[in-house]
Amino acid sequence: QQQVKQSPQSLIVQKGGISIINCAYENTAFDYFPWYQQFPGKGPALLIAIRPDVSEKKEGRFTISFNKSAKQFSLHIMDSQPGDSATYFCAASMFVGDMRFGAGTRLTVKP
Amino acid sequence: KAGVTQTPRYLIKTRGQQVTLSCSPISGHRSVSWYQQTPGQGLQFLFEYFSETQRNKGNFPGRFSGRQFSNSRSEMNVSTLELGDSALYLCASRSTGTEAFFGQGTRLTVV
């Protein structure tokens, strides 16, 4: 029951480049869309989140773009750094405690 | 402020046994959600507890159960373990807002 589809599975970016990860959802009842970052051996950590009434949200180098009509949202990491190398998950929920996650994107930023 | 604490960090069990995992949420947080993370299925929602009541449940068999105590600590139980239950089990705690904080997880290996 994959309700959130995430791509690409893996991504390699040069230091200073832009990393872009895309997600698409099916259920129009979803009203909260977070992105999580996970390092090996750690639990996911919230990066940034958006509600469907906003088309874009920026926090530092991280930006979410949201397209409600297309049921798609994406994470942009500007000026990518080697320390950003991690697995990124998008998620969607209509009940806050119940998040449906994408399959994850393993990002590698090469120095 | 202490983060979400999950114990134990690692566990090895035999098929057919049962296991109990524990999660202590951030002080003041009343919601605890549980997730299973595997390489094949990704992050999947198990259930959420709020004020000792199960508020939402994912699509897992009845062998997976949980409870929450009056101090908001939560336990998850898996009975009659199967090899496929080997996974990282994560819990996330939340206050009244939307931001969920994950613990480091319990790595369960079923042999």
mmCIF file of C-alpha atoms in Angstrom:
data_model
loop_
_atom_site.group_PDB
_atom_site.id
_atom_site.type_symbol
_atom_site.label_atom_id
_atom_site.label_comp_id
_atom_site.label_asym_id
_atom_site.label_seq_id
_atom_site.Cartn_x
_atom_site.Cartn_y
_atom_site.Cartn_z
ATOM 1 C CA GLN A 1 0.000 0.000 0.000
ATOM 2 C CA GLN A 2 2.480 2.553 -1.217
ATOM 3 C CA GLN A 3 0.616 5.814 -0.835
ATOM 4 C CA VAL A 4 3.691 7.982 -1.309
ATOM 5 C CA LYS A 5 6.082 7.378 -4.201
ATOM 6 C CA GLN A 6 9.575 8.806 -3.921
ATOM 7 C CA SER A 7 12.300 9.207 -6.530
ATOM 8 C CA PRO A 8 15.124 8.793 -7.189
ATOM 9 C CA GLN A 9 16.247 5.862 -5.047
ATOM 10 C CA SER A 10 19.757 7.229 -4.987
ATOM 11 C CA LEU A 11 21.352 10.496 -5.931
ATOM 12 C CA ILE A 12 24.947 11.613 -6.299
ATOM 13 C CA VAL A 13 25.652 15.338 -6.307
ATOM 14 C CA GLN A 14 28.835 17.350 -6.311
ATOM 15 C CA LYS A 15 29.567 19.628 -3.385
ATOM 16 C CA GLY A 16 27.874 22.960 -3.944
ATOM 17 C CA GLY A 17 25.278 21.500 -6.283
ATOM 18 C CA ILE A 18 21.517 21.270 -5.896
ATOM 19 C CA SER A 19 19.942 18.020 -4.741
ATOM 20 C CA ILE A 20 16.345 17.452 -5.803
ATOM 21 C CA ILE A 21 14.136 14.654 -4.491
ATOM 22 C CA ASN A 22 10.575 14.184 -5.662
ATOM 23 C CA CYS A 23 7.500 12.651 -4.111
ATOM 24 C CA ALA A 24 3.986 11.993 -5.320
ATOM 25 C CA TYR A 25 0.974 11.049 -3.243
ATOM 26 C CA GLU A 26 -2.404 9.556 -3.986
ATOM 27 C CA ASN A 27 -4.679 10.446 -1.111
ATOM 28 C CA THR A 28 -6.027 13.986 -1.359
ATOM 29 C CA ALA A 29 -6.965 13.856 2.330
ATOM 30 C CA PHE A 30 -3.290 14.142 3.302
ATOM 31 C CA ASP A 31 -2.699 17.539 4.865
ATOM 32 C CA TYR A 32 0.800 17.420 6.287
ATOM 33 C CA PHE A 33 3.954 16.721 4.279
ATOM 34 C CA PRO A 34 7.247 16.422 6.183
ATOM 35 C CA TRP A 35 10.723 15.517 5.023
ATOM 36 C CA TYR A 36 13.016 13.501 7.264
ATOM 37 C CA GLN A 37 16.766 12.960 7.181
ATOM 38 C CA GLN A 38 18.263 9.750 8.499
ATOM 39 C CA PHE A 39 21.901 8.943 9.144
ATOM 40 C CA PRO A 40 23.053 5.327 9.594
ATOM 41 C CA GLY A 41 22.291 4.043 13.062
ATOM 42 C CA LYS A 42 20.026 6.973 13.874
ATOM 43 C CA GLY A 43 16.325 7.593 13.825
ATOM 44 C CA PRO A 44 14.824 9.961 11.229
ATOM 45 C CA ALA A 45 15.048 13.662 12.063
ATOM 46 C CA LEU A 46 12.552 16.214 10.805
ATOM 47 C CA LEU A 47 14.068 18.605 8.268
ATOM 48 C CA ILE A 48 11.170 20.675 7.046
ATOM 49 C CA ALA A 49 7.427 20.271 6.566
ATOM 50 C CA ILE A 50 4.637 21.918 4.623
ATOM 51 C CA ARG A 51 0.841 22.145 4.598
ATOM 52 C CA PRO A 52 -1.097 22.029 1.286
ATOM 53 C CA ASP A 53 -2.209 25.653 1.531
ATOM 54 C CA VAL A 54 1.366 26.786 0.836
ATOM 55 C CA SER A 55 3.239 26.229 -2.446
ATOM 56 C CA GLU A 56 6.741 26.681 -1.123
ATOM 57 C CA LYS A 57 8.567 26.745 2.181
ATOM 58 C CA LYS A 58 12.212 27.527 2.720
ATOM 59 C CA GLU A 59 14.384 26.921 5.760
ATOM 60 C CA GLY A 60 18.041 27.668 5.260
ATOM 61 C CA ARG A 61 19.359 25.558 2.400
ATOM 62 C CA PHE A 62 16.251 23.359 2.343
ATOM 63 C CA THR A 63 13.160 24.192 0.309
ATOM 64 C CA ILE A 64 9.924 22.267 -0.187
ATOM 65 C CA SER A 65 7.965 22.919 -3.367
ATOM 66 C CA PHE A 66 4.366 21.746 -3.274
ATOM 67 C CA ASN A 67 2.010 21.246 -6.222
ATOM 68 C CA LYS A 68 -1.439 20.409 -4.892
ATOM 69 C CA SER A 69 -3.098 19.896 -8.293
ATOM 70 C CA ALA A 70 -0.397 17.457 -9.390
ATOM 71 C CA LYS A 71 -0.247 15.836 -5.943
ATOM 72 C CA GLN A 72 3.501 16.213 -5.922
ATOM 73 C CA PHE A 73 6.070 17.778 -3.656
ATOM 74 C CA SER A 74 9.811 17.985 -3.747
ATOM 75 C CA LEU A 75 12.800 18.761 -1.567
ATOM 76 C CA HIS A 76 15.558 20.988 -2.869
ATOM 77 C CA ILE A 77 18.878 21.117 -1.026
ATOM 78 C CA MET A 78 20.891 24.103 -2.179
ATOM 79 C CA ASP A 79 24.682 24.254 -1.912
ATOM 80 C CA SER A 80 24.791 20.546 -1.006
ATOM 81 C CA GLN A 81 27.548 19.576 1.406
ATOM 82 C CA PRO A 82 29.208 16.213 2.176
ATOM 83 C CA GLY A 83 27.562 16.396 5.605
ATOM 84 C CA ASP A 84 24.182 16.242 3.839
ATOM 85 C CA SER A 85 24.961 12.678 2.726
ATOM 86 C CA ALA A 86 22.149 10.679 4.275
ATOM 87 C CA THR A 87 18.877 8.995 3.406
ATOM 88 C CA TYR A 88 15.939 11.329 2.926
ATOM 89 C CA PHE A 89 12.312 10.346 3.352
ATOM 90 C CA CYS A 90 9.224 12.220 2.353
ATOM 91 C CA ALA A 91 6.018 11.510 4.192
ATOM 92 C CA ALA A 92 2.364 12.431 4.162
ATOM 93 C CA SER A 93 -0.341 12.190 6.760
ATOM 94 C CA MET A 94 -3.939 13.072 7.476
ATOM 95 C CA PHE A 95 -3.802 11.882 11.055
ATOM 96 C CA VAL A 96 -0.740 13.476 12.557
ATOM 97 C CA GLY A 97 0.495 10.431 14.395
ATOM 98 C CA ASP A 98 0.185 8.228 11.316
ATOM 99 C CA MET A 99 2.673 9.162 8.618
ATOM 100 C CA ARG A 100 3.000 7.320 5.311
ATOM 101 C CA PHE A 101 6.585 7.378 4.136
ATOM 102 C CA GLY A 102 8.198 7.247 0.740
ATOM 103 C CA ALA A 103 10.800 4.557 0.090
ATOM 104 C CA GLY A 104 13.718 6.900 0.726
ATOM 105 C CA THR A 105 16.499 8.481 -1.312
ATOM 106 C CA ARG A 106 20.124 7.842 -0.504
ATOM 107 C CA LEU A 107 21.980 11.074 -1.160
ATOM 108 C CA THR A 108 25.736 11.149 -1.603
ATOM 109 C CA VAL A 109 27.443 14.520 -1.879
ATOM 110 C CA LYS A 110 30.925 14.208 -3.331
ATOM 111 C CA PRO A 111 33.585 16.656 -2.124
ATOM 112 C CA LYS B 1 15.580 18.147 27.439
ATOM 113 C CA ALA B 2 16.079 14.422 26.905
ATOM 114 C CA GLY B 3 15.087 12.971 23.553
ATOM 115 C CA VAL B 4 13.073 9.885 22.806
ATOM 116 C CA THR B 5 14.602 6.842 24.480
ATOM 117 C CA GLN B 6 14.115 3.353 23.128
ATOM 118 C CA THR B 7 15.269 0.232 24.894
ATOM 119 C CA PRO B 8 16.862 -2.087 24.238
ATOM 120 C CA ARG B 9 18.923 -0.881 21.267
ATOM 121 C CA TYR B 10 19.567 -4.376 19.970
ATOM 122 C CA LEU B 11 17.731 -7.628 20.439
ATOM 123 C CA ILE B 12 18.111 -11.137 19.078
ATOM 124 C CA LYS B 13 15.176 -13.513 19.411
ATOM 125 C CA THR B 14 14.261 -16.938 18.114
ATOM 126 C CA ARG B 15 11.309 -17.666 15.866
ATOM 127 C CA GLY B 16 8.172 -18.282 17.856
ATOM 128 C CA GLN B 17 9.257 -16.205 20.840
ATOM 129 C CA GLN B 18 7.699 -12.945 21.835
ATOM 130 C CA VAL B 19 9.367 -9.606 22.438
ATOM 131 C CA THR B 20 8.572 -6.343 24.193
ATOM 132 C CA LEU B 21 10.130 -3.056 23.179
ATOM 133 C CA SER B 22 9.992 0.114 25.214
ATOM 134 C CA CYS B 23 9.768 3.779 24.314
ATOM 135 C CA SER B 24 10.028 6.748 26.648
ATOM 136 C CA PRO B 25 8.813 9.894 24.895
ATOM 137 C CA ILE B 26 10.083 13.408 25.403
ATOM 138 C CA SER B 27 8.836 14.802 28.682
ATOM 139 C CA GLY B 28 5.418 16.364 28.209
ATOM 140 C CA HIS B 29 4.671 14.537 24.966
ATOM 141 C CA ARG B 30 1.500 12.482 25.133
ATOM 142 C CA SER B 31 1.505 10.899 21.674
ATOM 143 C CA VAL B 32 3.687 7.940 20.794
ATOM 144 C CA SER B 33 3.705 6.318 17.363
ATOM 145 C CA TRP B 34 5.500 3.136 16.370
ATOM 146 C CA TYR B 35 7.047 2.372 12.988
ATOM 147 C CA GLN B 36 8.766 -0.635 11.458
ATOM 148 C CA GLN B 37 11.691 0.018 9.133
ATOM 149 C CA THR B 38 13.005 -2.661 6.784
ATOM 150 C CA PRO B 39 15.118 -2.427 3.618
ATOM 151 C CA GLY B 40 12.327 -3.967 1.567
ATOM 152 C CA GLN B 41 9.225 -2.217 2.912
ATOM 153 C CA GLY B 42 10.729 1.012 4.192
ATOM 154 C CA LEU B 43 9.081 2.838 7.073
ATOM 155 C CA GLN B 44 5.645 1.529 7.901
ATOM 156 C CA PHE B 45 3.235 2.835 10.503
ATOM 157 C CA LEU B 46 2.248 0.358 13.212
ATOM 158 C CA PHE B 47 0.069 2.307 15.649
ATOM 159 C CA GLU B 48 -0.286 5.499 17.627
ATOM 160 C CA TYR B 49 -1.161 5.957 21.265
ATOM 161 C CA PHE B 50 -2.400 9.124 22.892
ATOM 162 C CA SER B 51 -3.284 9.393 26.570
ATOM 163 C CA GLU B 52 -3.190 5.604 26.968
ATOM 164 C CA THR B 53 -5.599 5.008 24.070
ATOM 165 C CA GLN B 54 -4.773 3.566 20.691
ATOM 166 C CA ARG B 55 -5.805 6.268 18.279
ATOM 167 C CA ASN B 56 -4.784 4.814 14.958
ATOM 168 C CA LYS B 57 -3.512 1.509 13.645
ATOM 169 C CA GLY B 58 -1.612 0.487 10.546
ATOM 170 C CA ASN B 59 -1.978 -2.637 8.482
ATOM 171 C CA PHE B 60 -0.105 -5.152 10.604
ATOM 172 C CA PRO B 61 -1.289 -8.529 11.943
ATOM 173 C CA GLY B 62 -2.676 -8.882 15.442
ATOM 174 C CA ARG B 63 0.666 -10.306 16.627
ATOM 175 C CA PHE B 64 1.766 -6.692 16.880
ATOM 176 C CA SER B 65 0.270 -4.899 19.843
ATOM 177 C CA GLY B 66 1.082 -1.994 22.050
ATOM 178 C CA ARG B 67 0.081 -0.033 25.069
ATOM 179 C CA GLN B 68 0.755 3.264 26.719
ATOM 180 C CA PHE B 69 1.065 3.983 30.399
ATOM 181 C CA SER B 70 -0.117 6.976 32.389
ATOM 182 C CA ASN B 71 3.370 8.507 32.234
ATOM 183 C CA SER B 72 3.170 8.299 28.387
ATOM 184 C CA ARG B 73 5.799 5.586 28.165
ATOM 185 C CA SER B 74 4.827 3.031 25.574
ATOM 186 C CA GLU B 75 5.570 -0.605 24.944
ATOM 187 C CA MET B 76 5.227 -2.616 21.782
ATOM 188 C CA ASN B 77 4.827 -6.361 21.843
ATOM 189 C CA VAL B 78 5.290 -8.838 19.037
ATOM 190 C CA SER B 79 4.173 -12.390 19.670
ATOM 191 C CA THR B 80 5.081 -15.554 17.790
ATOM 192 C CA LEU B 81 8.020 -13.928 16.081
ATOM 193 C CA GLU B 82 8.696 -14.641 12.421
ATOM 194 C CA LEU B 83 11.912 -14.161 10.468
ATOM 195 C CA GLY B 84 10.217 -11.345 8.570
ATOM 196 C CA ASP B 85 9.775 -9.371 11.781
ATOM 197 C CA SER B 86 13.485 -8.595 11.769
ATOM 198 C CA ALA B 87 13.589 -4.829 11.472
ATOM 199 C CA LEU B 88 14.424 -1.540 13.077
ATOM 200 C CA TYR B 89 11.492 -0.519 15.256
ATOM 201 C CA LEU B 90 11.191 3.210 15.752
ATOM 202 C CA CYS B 91 9.005 5.193 18.012
ATOM 203 C CA ALA B 92 8.163 8.847 17.591
ATOM 204 C CA SER B 93 6.818 11.178 20.229
ATOM 205 C CA ARG B 94 4.809 14.288 19.662
ATOM 206 C CA SER B 95 3.342 17.078 21.701
ATOM 207 C CA THR B 96 0.146 18.743 20.514
ATOM 208 C CA GLY B 97 1.737 19.986 17.305
ATOM 209 C CA THR B 98 2.711 18.125 14.186
ATOM 210 C CA GLU B 99 6.454 17.695 14.687
ATOM 211 C CA ALA B 100 7.351 14.104 15.527
ATOM 212 C CA PHE B 101 10.668 13.252 17.155
ATOM 213 C CA PHE B 102 12.083 9.791 16.570
ATOM 214 C CA GLY B 103 14.174 7.674 18.855
ATOM 215 C CA GLN B 104 17.215 5.756 17.633
ATOM 216 C CA GLY B 105 15.210 2.592 17.364
ATOM 217 C CA THR B 106 15.481 -0.995 18.502
ATOM 218 C CA ARG B 107 17.154 -3.344 16.062
ATOM 219 C CA LEU B 108 15.344 -6.676 16.304
ATOM 220 C CA THR B 109 16.861 -9.748 14.706
ATOM 221 C CA VAL B 110 14.813 -12.939 14.577
ATOM 222 C CA VAL B 111 16.803 -16.129 14.001
#
